[in-house]
């Protein structure tokens, strides 16, 4: 049996690439010097796309593959895949939920603690300045009022972890969930009662800039914002302005518009903790994500039900 042709949108670790190459004829789009010519050459052979959360698959890529059947995402977020284009052609899309939930929640909570307690700055101080001055006092984490914006799988796990810090937890979601936290539908009202707002919402047209200037103002000069979801959930221009003027206390961010090219204004801010989009970035989780991405491809080509379909 000839191996199905798979368009590969980004690089994978060797432990994923080797089995992917064994099962499929892979075509590395990401390293092609002339991408248009590359696609024109192999587009009609492609039956599946293997991609990641950040790169996804645009309408143009999908259109260039007339025999496409499946897009398998190495990541839970599917905002970078043009779902409308897929639906119109009956193309299936899968992602990697669940396997990355704990790691994403772990990093979110680590960022809450690191931001509030100034852990990264304290490290620099211990190395360079301790003999000259005391490290400034920081913010108490235990007992904070936390807001979780988007109570999906990851949001629920963030909540469970924050309970361990004795936090008073509220959340926004489309509808109330079966959790022992206060439901506040309006993000601005949620921000107004929060010391720290953790954004875990999935990203789509509806959630774009859900954290806007008003939400940031409601969080206020003592308020902390943590984002491990997608940059598009926050109005980044309003965020930079709020951080620069002190209208917002601080932000810990794992995702950025145009990443990995950060807006240079972030780099000169003292009240931010910047992370390189690595919430799912552990060996254990990335291996599980790679396996699930390949298992979805394999299930499709074996005519079996997809393990984790988006559509
Ligand atoms: C990954 C992600 O960083 O799951 C997602 O949606 O953004 C991340 O887990 C990415 O997909 C891996 O490249």
mmCIF file of C-alpha atoms and ligand atoms in Angstrom:
data_model
loop_
_atom_site.group_PDB
_atom_site.id
_atom_site.type_symbol
_atom_site.label_atom_id
_atom_site.label_comp_id
_atom_site.label_asym_id
_atom_site.label_seq_id
_atom_site.Cartn_x
_atom_site.Cartn_y
_atom_site.Cartn_z
ATOM 1 C CA UNK A 1 0.000 0.000 0.000
ATOM 2 C CA UNK A 2 1.460 3.407 -0.912
ATOM 3 C CA UNK A 3 1.856 5.707 2.072
ATOM 4 C CA UNK A 4 -0.596 8.654 2.190
ATOM 5 C CA UNK A 5 0.971 12.021 1.431
ATOM 6 C CA UNK A 6 0.980 14.439 4.386
ATOM 7 C CA UNK A 7 1.812 18.130 4.248
ATOM 8 C CA UNK A 8 3.799 19.080 7.326
ATOM 9 C CA UNK A 9 3.384 22.709 8.461
ATOM 10 C CA UNK A 10 5.993 22.839 11.224
ATOM 11 C CA UNK A 11 8.894 20.841 12.611
ATOM 12 C CA UNK A 12 8.453 18.087 15.209
ATOM 13 C CA UNK A 13 10.928 16.524 17.609
ATOM 14 C CA UNK A 14 12.826 13.550 16.203
ATOM 15 C CA UNK A 15 10.705 11.163 18.334
ATOM 16 C CA UNK A 16 7.656 12.308 16.360
ATOM 17 C CA UNK A 17 9.288 12.822 12.985
ATOM 18 C CA UNK A 18 10.668 9.283 12.748
ATOM 19 C CA UNK A 19 7.323 7.480 13.213
ATOM 20 C CA UNK A 20 5.534 10.090 11.089
ATOM 21 C CA UNK A 21 7.960 9.477 8.221
ATOM 22 C CA UNK A 22 7.580 5.720 8.676
ATOM 23 C CA UNK A 23 3.802 5.841 8.267
ATOM 24 C CA UNK A 24 3.405 8.651 5.735
ATOM 25 C CA UNK A 25 5.156 10.385 2.867
ATOM 26 C CA UNK A 26 5.736 13.735 4.552
ATOM 27 C CA UNK A 27 6.268 17.008 2.708
ATOM 28 C CA UNK A 28 7.900 19.702 4.851
ATOM 29 C CA UNK A 29 6.152 22.933 3.905
ATOM 30 C CA UNK A 30 7.876 24.851 6.710
ATOM 31 C CA UNK A 31 11.364 24.381 5.277
ATOM 32 C CA UNK A 32 10.497 24.827 1.594
ATOM 33 C CA UNK A 33 12.364 27.853 0.221
ATOM 34 C CA UNK A 34 9.705 28.600 -2.401
ATOM 35 C CA UNK A 35 6.463 27.706 -0.658
ATOM 36 C CA UNK A 36 4.149 28.537 -3.562
ATOM 37 C CA UNK A 37 6.139 26.354 -5.978
ATOM 38 C CA UNK A 38 6.351 23.600 -3.356
ATOM 39 C CA UNK A 39 2.575 23.558 -2.897
ATOM 40 C CA UNK A 40 1.899 23.782 -6.617
ATOM 41 C CA UNK A 41 4.072 20.693 -7.081
ATOM 42 C CA UNK A 42 2.577 18.398 -4.448
ATOM 43 C CA UNK A 43 -0.779 19.986 -3.508
ATOM 44 C CA UNK A 44 -2.933 17.469 -5.330
ATOM 45 C CA UNK A 45 -1.125 14.495 -3.685
ATOM 46 C CA UNK A 46 -1.858 15.731 -0.173
ATOM 47 C CA UNK A 47 -4.531 13.800 1.750
ATOM 48 C CA UNK A 48 -3.724 15.137 5.231
ATOM 49 C CA UNK A 49 -2.029 18.106 6.876
ATOM 50 C CA UNK A 50 -0.019 17.700 10.081
ATOM 51 C CA UNK A 51 0.233 21.077 11.773
ATOM 52 C CA UNK A 52 0.474 22.758 15.181
ATOM 53 C CA UNK A 53 -1.612 25.205 17.180
ATOM 54 C CA UNK A 54 0.253 28.298 16.069
ATOM 55 C CA UNK A 55 0.616 27.676 12.324
ATOM 56 C CA UNK A 56 -2.675 25.842 11.725
ATOM 57 C CA UNK A 57 -3.766 25.819 8.077
ATOM 58 C CA UNK A 58 -5.026 28.862 6.190
ATOM 59 C CA UNK A 59 -7.768 28.928 3.563
ATOM 60 C CA UNK A 60 -5.047 29.323 0.900
ATOM 61 C CA UNK A 61 -3.189 26.190 2.048
ATOM 62 C CA UNK A 62 -6.434 24.224 2.208
ATOM 63 C CA UNK A 63 -7.410 25.436 -1.277
ATOM 64 C CA UNK A 64 -4.012 24.353 -2.619
ATOM 65 C CA UNK A 65 -4.745 20.753 -1.529
ATOM 66 C CA UNK A 66 -7.813 19.661 -3.530
ATOM 67 C CA UNK A 67 -7.722 16.073 -2.209
ATOM 68 C CA UNK A 68 -7.343 16.993 1.450
ATOM 69 C CA UNK A 69 -9.296 14.800 3.893
ATOM 70 C CA UNK A 70 -7.923 15.597 7.355
ATOM 71 C CA UNK A 71 -6.004 18.260 9.280
ATOM 72 C CA UNK A 72 -4.366 16.844 12.407
ATOM 73 C CA UNK A 73 -3.240 19.517 14.870
ATOM 74 C CA UNK A 74 -0.406 18.996 17.349
ATOM 75 C CA UNK A 75 -2.044 21.283 19.926
ATOM 76 C CA UNK A 76 -5.441 21.911 21.458
ATOM 77 C CA UNK A 77 -6.088 25.312 19.834
ATOM 78 C CA UNK A 78 -7.691 25.193 16.399
ATOM 79 C CA UNK A 79 -8.073 28.932 15.877
ATOM 80 C CA UNK A 80 -5.326 28.965 13.218
ATOM 81 C CA UNK A 81 -7.158 26.411 11.064
ATOM 82 C CA UNK A 82 -9.788 27.839 8.721
ATOM 83 C CA UNK A 83 -12.697 25.732 9.980
ATOM 84 C CA UNK A 84 -15.179 27.305 7.556
ATOM 85 C CA UNK A 85 -13.044 26.220 4.604
ATOM 86 C CA UNK A 86 -12.815 22.712 6.102
ATOM 87 C CA UNK A 87 -16.560 22.466 6.739
ATOM 88 C CA UNK A 88 -17.319 23.610 3.195
ATOM 89 C CA UNK A 89 -15.290 20.703 1.810
ATOM 90 C CA UNK A 90 -16.041 18.063 4.461
ATOM 91 C CA UNK A 91 -12.427 18.050 5.674
ATOM 92 C CA UNK A 92 -12.007 16.623 9.180
ATOM 93 C CA UNK A 93 -9.961 18.429 11.843
ATOM 94 C CA UNK A 94 -8.481 16.867 14.987
ATOM 95 C CA UNK A 95 -6.556 18.384 17.913
ATOM 96 C CA UNK A 96 -4.800 17.139 21.067
ATOM 97 C CA UNK A 97 -6.992 18.012 24.070
ATOM 98 C CA UNK A 98 -6.648 16.490 27.565
ATOM 99 C CA UNK A 99 -3.031 15.337 27.224
ATOM 100 C CA UNK A 100 -1.794 18.920 27.669
ATOM 101 C CA UNK A 101 -4.351 20.146 30.212
ATOM 102 C CA UNK A 102 -2.250 19.627 33.340
ATOM 103 C CA UNK A 103 0.900 21.199 31.919
ATOM 104 C CA UNK A 104 -0.977 24.277 30.750
ATOM 105 C CA UNK A 105 -2.632 24.644 34.158
ATOM 106 C CA UNK A 106 0.710 24.098 35.904
ATOM 107 C CA UNK A 107 2.373 26.870 33.930
ATOM 108 C CA UNK A 108 -0.570 29.247 34.409
ATOM 109 C CA UNK A 109 -0.404 28.818 38.180
ATOM 110 C CA UNK A 110 3.389 29.023 38.136
ATOM 111 C CA UNK A 111 3.028 32.329 36.300
ATOM 112 C CA UNK A 112 0.537 33.616 38.896
ATOM 113 C CA UNK A 113 2.995 32.872 41.696
ATOM 114 C CA UNK A 114 6.053 34.066 39.767
ATOM 115 C CA UNK A 115 4.386 37.361 38.860
ATOM 116 C CA UNK A 116 2.916 38.088 42.284
ATOM 117 C CA UNK A 117 6.100 37.153 44.174
ATOM 118 C CA UNK A 118 8.534 38.632 41.631
ATOM 119 C CA UNK A 119 10.403 35.316 41.415
ATOM 120 C CA UNK A 120 12.311 36.089 38.226
ATOM 121 C CA UNK A 121 13.400 39.546 39.399
ATOM 122 C CA UNK A 122 14.281 38.082 42.805
ATOM 123 C CA UNK A 123 16.625 35.608 41.111
ATOM 124 C CA UNK A 124 18.453 38.486 39.418
ATOM 125 C CA UNK A 125 18.552 40.341 42.721
ATOM 126 C CA UNK A 126 19.995 37.334 44.583
ATOM 127 C CA UNK A 127 22.762 37.034 42.001
ATOM 128 C CA UNK A 128 23.650 40.696 41.568
ATOM 129 C CA UNK A 129 22.218 43.056 44.158
ATOM 130 C CA UNK A 130 21.582 41.237 47.447
ATOM 131 C CA UNK A 131 24.643 42.667 49.203
ATOM 132 C CA UNK A 132 23.600 46.196 48.248
ATOM 133 C CA UNK A 133 19.875 46.233 48.990
ATOM 134 C CA UNK A 134 16.930 44.164 50.153
ATOM 135 C CA UNK A 135 14.558 42.797 47.587
ATOM 136 C CA UNK A 136 11.303 44.824 47.611
ATOM 137 C CA UNK A 137 8.302 43.218 49.304
ATOM 138 C CA UNK A 138 5.927 41.491 46.920
ATOM 139 C CA UNK A 139 2.266 40.432 46.795
ATOM 140 C CA UNK A 140 0.675 37.638 48.845
ATOM 141 C CA UNK A 141 -0.700 34.829 46.695
ATOM 142 C CA UNK A 142 -2.619 32.811 49.279
ATOM 143 C CA UNK A 143 -6.169 34.051 49.619
ATOM 144 C CA UNK A 144 -6.171 36.163 46.466
ATOM 145 C CA UNK A 145 -9.417 36.628 44.567
ATOM 146 C CA UNK A 146 -8.947 34.846 41.274
ATOM 147 C CA UNK A 147 -10.949 35.179 38.078
ATOM 148 C CA UNK A 148 -10.753 32.485 35.424
ATOM 149 C CA UNK A 149 -11.844 33.659 32.004
ATOM 150 C CA UNK A 150 -13.042 30.593 30.064
ATOM 151 C CA UNK A 151 -13.710 27.541 32.186
ATOM 152 C CA UNK A 152 -12.877 24.728 29.777
ATOM 153 C CA UNK A 153 -10.666 21.769 30.584
ATOM 154 C CA UNK A 154 -7.616 23.937 31.305
ATOM 155 C CA UNK A 155 -9.589 26.547 33.249
ATOM 156 C CA UNK A 156 -11.024 23.840 35.513
ATOM 157 C CA UNK A 157 -7.525 22.548 36.285
ATOM 158 C CA UNK A 158 -6.280 26.085 36.973
ATOM 159 C CA UNK A 159 -9.165 26.426 39.448
ATOM 160 C CA UNK A 160 -8.306 23.150 41.185
ATOM 161 C CA UNK A 161 -4.724 24.300 41.642
ATOM 162 C CA UNK A 162 -5.702 27.788 42.849
ATOM 163 C CA UNK A 163 -7.962 26.189 45.474
ATOM 164 C CA UNK A 164 -4.727 24.913 46.987
ATOM 165 C CA UNK A 165 -3.745 28.543 47.535
ATOM 166 C CA UNK A 166 -6.977 29.201 49.393
ATOM 167 C CA UNK A 167 -8.169 31.522 46.646
ATOM 168 C CA UNK A 168 -11.696 32.836 46.305
ATOM 169 C CA UNK A 169 -12.446 31.821 42.717
ATOM 170 C CA UNK A 170 -14.913 33.192 40.172
ATOM 171 C CA UNK A 171 -15.166 32.526 36.450
ATOM 172 C CA UNK A 172 -16.695 33.608 33.183
ATOM 173 C CA UNK A 173 -17.940 31.122 30.629
ATOM 174 C CA UNK A 174 -20.796 30.934 28.156
ATOM 175 C CA UNK A 175 -22.910 29.184 30.799
ATOM 176 C CA UNK A 176 -22.493 28.221 34.479
ATOM 177 C CA UNK A 177 -20.563 24.997 35.094
ATOM 178 C CA UNK A 178 -20.826 22.382 37.815
ATOM 179 C CA UNK A 179 -17.988 23.851 39.911
ATOM 180 C CA UNK A 180 -17.888 25.354 43.401
ATOM 181 C CA UNK A 181 -16.901 28.811 42.064
ATOM 182 C CA UNK A 182 -18.837 32.035 41.543
ATOM 183 C CA UNK A 183 -20.191 32.447 38.016
ATOM 184 C CA UNK A 184 -19.886 35.960 36.614
ATOM 185 C CA UNK A 185 -20.798 36.056 32.947
ATOM 186 C CA UNK A 186 -19.459 39.542 32.226
ATOM 187 C CA UNK A 187 -15.636 39.668 31.881
ATOM 188 C CA UNK A 188 -15.518 43.273 33.134
ATOM 189 C CA UNK A 189 -17.436 42.365 36.303
ATOM 190 C CA UNK A 190 -15.200 39.319 36.752
ATOM 191 C CA UNK A 191 -12.103 41.508 36.447
ATOM 192 C CA UNK A 192 -13.514 44.052 38.909
ATOM 193 C CA UNK A 193 -13.695 41.415 41.696
ATOM 194 C CA UNK A 194 -10.340 39.771 40.835
ATOM 195 C CA UNK A 195 -6.830 40.310 42.171
ATOM 196 C CA UNK A 196 -5.623 38.044 39.399
ATOM 197 C CA UNK A 197 -7.372 37.236 36.122
ATOM 198 C CA UNK A 198 -6.240 34.063 34.355
ATOM 199 C CA UNK A 199 -7.249 33.807 30.697
ATOM 200 C CA UNK A 200 -7.808 30.217 29.573
ATOM 201 C CA UNK A 201 -10.548 30.774 26.995
ATOM 202 C CA UNK A 202 -10.331 29.186 23.576
ATOM 203 C CA UNK A 203 -9.851 31.723 20.817
ATOM 204 C CA UNK A 204 -12.355 32.528 18.107
ATOM 205 C CA UNK A 205 -14.021 35.553 16.524
ATOM 206 C CA UNK A 206 -16.327 35.843 19.562
ATOM 207 C CA UNK A 207 -13.508 35.951 22.123
ATOM 208 C CA UNK A 208 -11.250 38.282 20.110
ATOM 209 C CA UNK A 209 -10.161 41.118 22.452
ATOM 210 C CA UNK A 210 -12.489 39.822 25.162
ATOM 211 C CA UNK A 211 -9.935 41.367 27.509
ATOM 212 C CA UNK A 212 -10.249 44.958 26.323
ATOM 213 C CA UNK A 213 -9.381 48.361 27.829
ATOM 214 C CA UNK A 214 -12.478 48.244 30.066
ATOM 215 C CA UNK A 215 -11.626 44.809 31.467
ATOM 216 C CA UNK A 216 -8.049 45.940 32.129
ATOM 217 C CA UNK A 217 -9.292 49.104 33.865
ATOM 218 C CA UNK A 218 -11.621 46.967 36.004
ATOM 219 C CA UNK A 219 -8.698 44.743 37.006
ATOM 220 C CA UNK A 220 -6.942 47.935 38.004
ATOM 221 C CA UNK A 221 -3.557 49.199 39.205
ATOM 222 C CA UNK A 222 -3.183 46.350 41.711
ATOM 223 C CA UNK A 223 -4.580 43.726 39.338
ATOM 224 C CA UNK A 224 -2.573 40.969 37.690
ATOM 225 C CA UNK A 225 -3.333 39.399 34.315
ATOM 226 C CA UNK A 226 -2.120 35.954 33.224
ATOM 227 C CA UNK A 227 -2.626 34.702 29.655
ATOM 228 C CA UNK A 228 -1.838 31.162 28.528
ATOM 229 C CA UNK A 229 -4.548 31.020 25.842
ATOM 230 C CA UNK A 230 -4.071 33.042 22.677
ATOM 231 C CA UNK A 231 -2.866 36.593 22.143
ATOM 232 C CA UNK A 232 -6.040 37.419 20.214
ATOM 233 C CA UNK A 233 -8.082 37.115 23.413
ATOM 234 C CA UNK A 234 -6.436 40.322 24.646
ATOM 235 C CA UNK A 235 -6.351 43.771 23.068
ATOM 236 C CA UNK A 236 -2.554 43.954 23.132
ATOM 237 C CA UNK A 237 -2.413 47.688 22.367
ATOM 238 C CA UNK A 238 -4.706 48.370 25.345
ATOM 239 C CA UNK A 239 -2.650 45.996 27.496
ATOM 240 C CA UNK A 240 0.644 47.733 26.661
ATOM 241 C CA UNK A 241 -0.931 51.107 27.401
ATOM 242 C CA UNK A 242 -2.346 49.881 30.737
ATOM 243 C CA UNK A 243 0.994 48.376 31.758
ATOM 244 C CA UNK A 244 2.948 51.483 30.749
ATOM 245 C CA UNK A 245 0.654 53.888 32.595
ATOM 246 C CA UNK A 246 0.244 51.694 35.676
ATOM 247 C CA UNK A 247 -3.503 51.331 35.039
ATOM 248 C CA UNK A 248 -2.819 47.586 35.326
ATOM 249 C CA UNK A 249 -0.535 46.164 38.012
ATOM 250 C CA UNK A 250 1.217 43.499 35.982
ATOM 251 C CA UNK A 251 0.902 40.760 33.395
ATOM 252 C CA UNK A 252 2.376 37.314 32.867
ATOM 253 C CA UNK A 253 2.067 36.292 29.229
ATOM 254 C CA UNK A 254 2.847 33.074 27.373
ATOM 255 C CA UNK A 255 1.341 34.233 24.062
ATOM 256 C CA UNK A 256 1.836 37.353 21.951
ATOM 257 C CA UNK A 257 0.622 38.927 18.755
ATOM 258 C CA UNK A 258 3.134 38.130 16.017
ATOM 259 C CA UNK A 259 5.077 35.743 18.249
ATOM 260 C CA UNK A 260 7.964 34.976 18.400
ATOM 261 C CA UNK A 261 8.523 38.623 17.465
ATOM 262 C CA UNK A 262 7.385 40.451 20.578
ATOM 263 C CA UNK A 263 6.336 44.064 20.501
ATOM 264 C CA UNK A 264 9.559 45.701 21.819
ATOM 265 C CA UNK A 265 7.481 47.768 24.257
ATOM 266 C CA UNK A 266 7.047 44.595 26.329
ATOM 267 C CA UNK A 267 10.805 44.294 26.752
ATOM 268 C CA UNK A 268 11.189 47.590 28.570
ATOM 269 C CA UNK A 269 8.308 47.020 31.001
ATOM 270 C CA UNK A 270 9.207 46.188 34.603
ATOM 271 C CA UNK A 271 5.775 44.769 35.461
ATOM 272 C CA UNK A 272 5.645 41.816 33.069
ATOM 273 C CA UNK A 273 6.703 38.191 33.091
ATOM 274 C CA UNK A 274 7.313 37.013 29.530
ATOM 275 C CA UNK A 275 7.187 33.341 28.533
ATOM 276 C CA UNK A 276 7.914 31.813 25.091
ATOM 277 C CA UNK A 277 4.569 30.054 24.403
ATOM 278 C CA UNK A 278 5.542 26.886 26.214
ATOM 279 C CA UNK A 279 2.535 26.021 28.380
ATOM 280 C CA UNK A 280 2.429 22.509 26.884
ATOM 281 C CA UNK A 281 6.197 22.357 26.592
ATOM 282 C CA UNK A 282 7.286 19.352 28.624
ATOM 283 C CA UNK A 283 8.851 16.203 27.207
ATOM 284 C CA UNK A 284 6.047 14.059 28.615
ATOM 285 C CA UNK A 285 3.223 16.149 27.224
ATOM 286 C CA UNK A 286 4.783 16.884 23.851
ATOM 287 C CA UNK A 287 5.331 13.123 23.383
ATOM 288 C CA UNK A 288 1.678 12.479 24.207
ATOM 289 C CA UNK A 289 0.600 15.261 21.826
ATOM 290 C CA UNK A 290 2.715 13.827 19.003
ATOM 291 C CA UNK A 291 1.297 10.357 19.599
ATOM 292 C CA UNK A 292 -2.285 11.621 19.582
ATOM 293 C CA UNK A 293 -1.694 13.658 16.433
ATOM 294 C CA UNK A 294 -0.346 10.530 14.679
ATOM 295 C CA UNK A 295 -3.080 8.299 16.132
ATOM 296 C CA UNK A 296 -5.696 10.581 14.574
ATOM 297 C CA UNK A 297 -3.946 10.361 11.194
ATOM 298 C CA UNK A 298 -3.673 6.577 11.496
ATOM 299 C CA UNK A 299 -7.318 6.171 12.545
ATOM 300 C CA UNK A 300 -8.462 8.223 9.571
ATOM 301 C CA UNK A 301 -6.478 6.236 7.018
ATOM 302 C CA UNK A 302 -7.580 2.949 8.632
ATOM 303 C CA UNK A 303 -11.209 4.034 8.246
ATOM 304 C CA UNK A 304 -11.686 4.133 12.009
ATOM 305 C CA UNK A 305 -13.347 6.862 14.098
ATOM 306 C CA UNK A 306 -11.136 9.850 14.853
ATOM 307 C CA UNK A 307 -9.942 9.939 18.474
ATOM 308 C CA UNK A 308 -10.273 13.659 19.114
ATOM 309 C CA UNK A 309 -12.242 15.332 16.345
ATOM 310 C CA UNK A 310 -12.890 19.076 16.275
ATOM 311 C CA UNK A 311 -15.125 18.687 13.218
HETATM 312 C C1 LIG B 1 1.665 24.350 21.316
HETATM 313 C C2 LIG B 1 -0.706 25.299 21.640
HETATM 314 O O1 LIG B 1 2.590 25.299 21.711
HETATM 315 O O2 LIG B 1 -2.050 23.482 22.170
HETATM 316 C C3 LIG B 1 -1.994 24.578 21.652
HETATM 317 O O3 LIG B 1 -2.964 25.124 21.143
HETATM 318 O O4 LIG B 1 -0.628 26.434 21.355
HETATM 319 C C4 LIG B 1 0.489 24.576 22.108
HETATM 320 O O5 LIG B 1 0.255 23.458 22.850
HETATM 321 C C5 LIG B 1 1.743 24.178 19.873
HETATM 322 O O6 LIG B 1 0.648 23.651 19.233
HETATM 323 C C6 LIG B 1 2.959 23.316 19.594
HETATM 324 O O7 LIG B 1 3.634 23.823 18.565
#
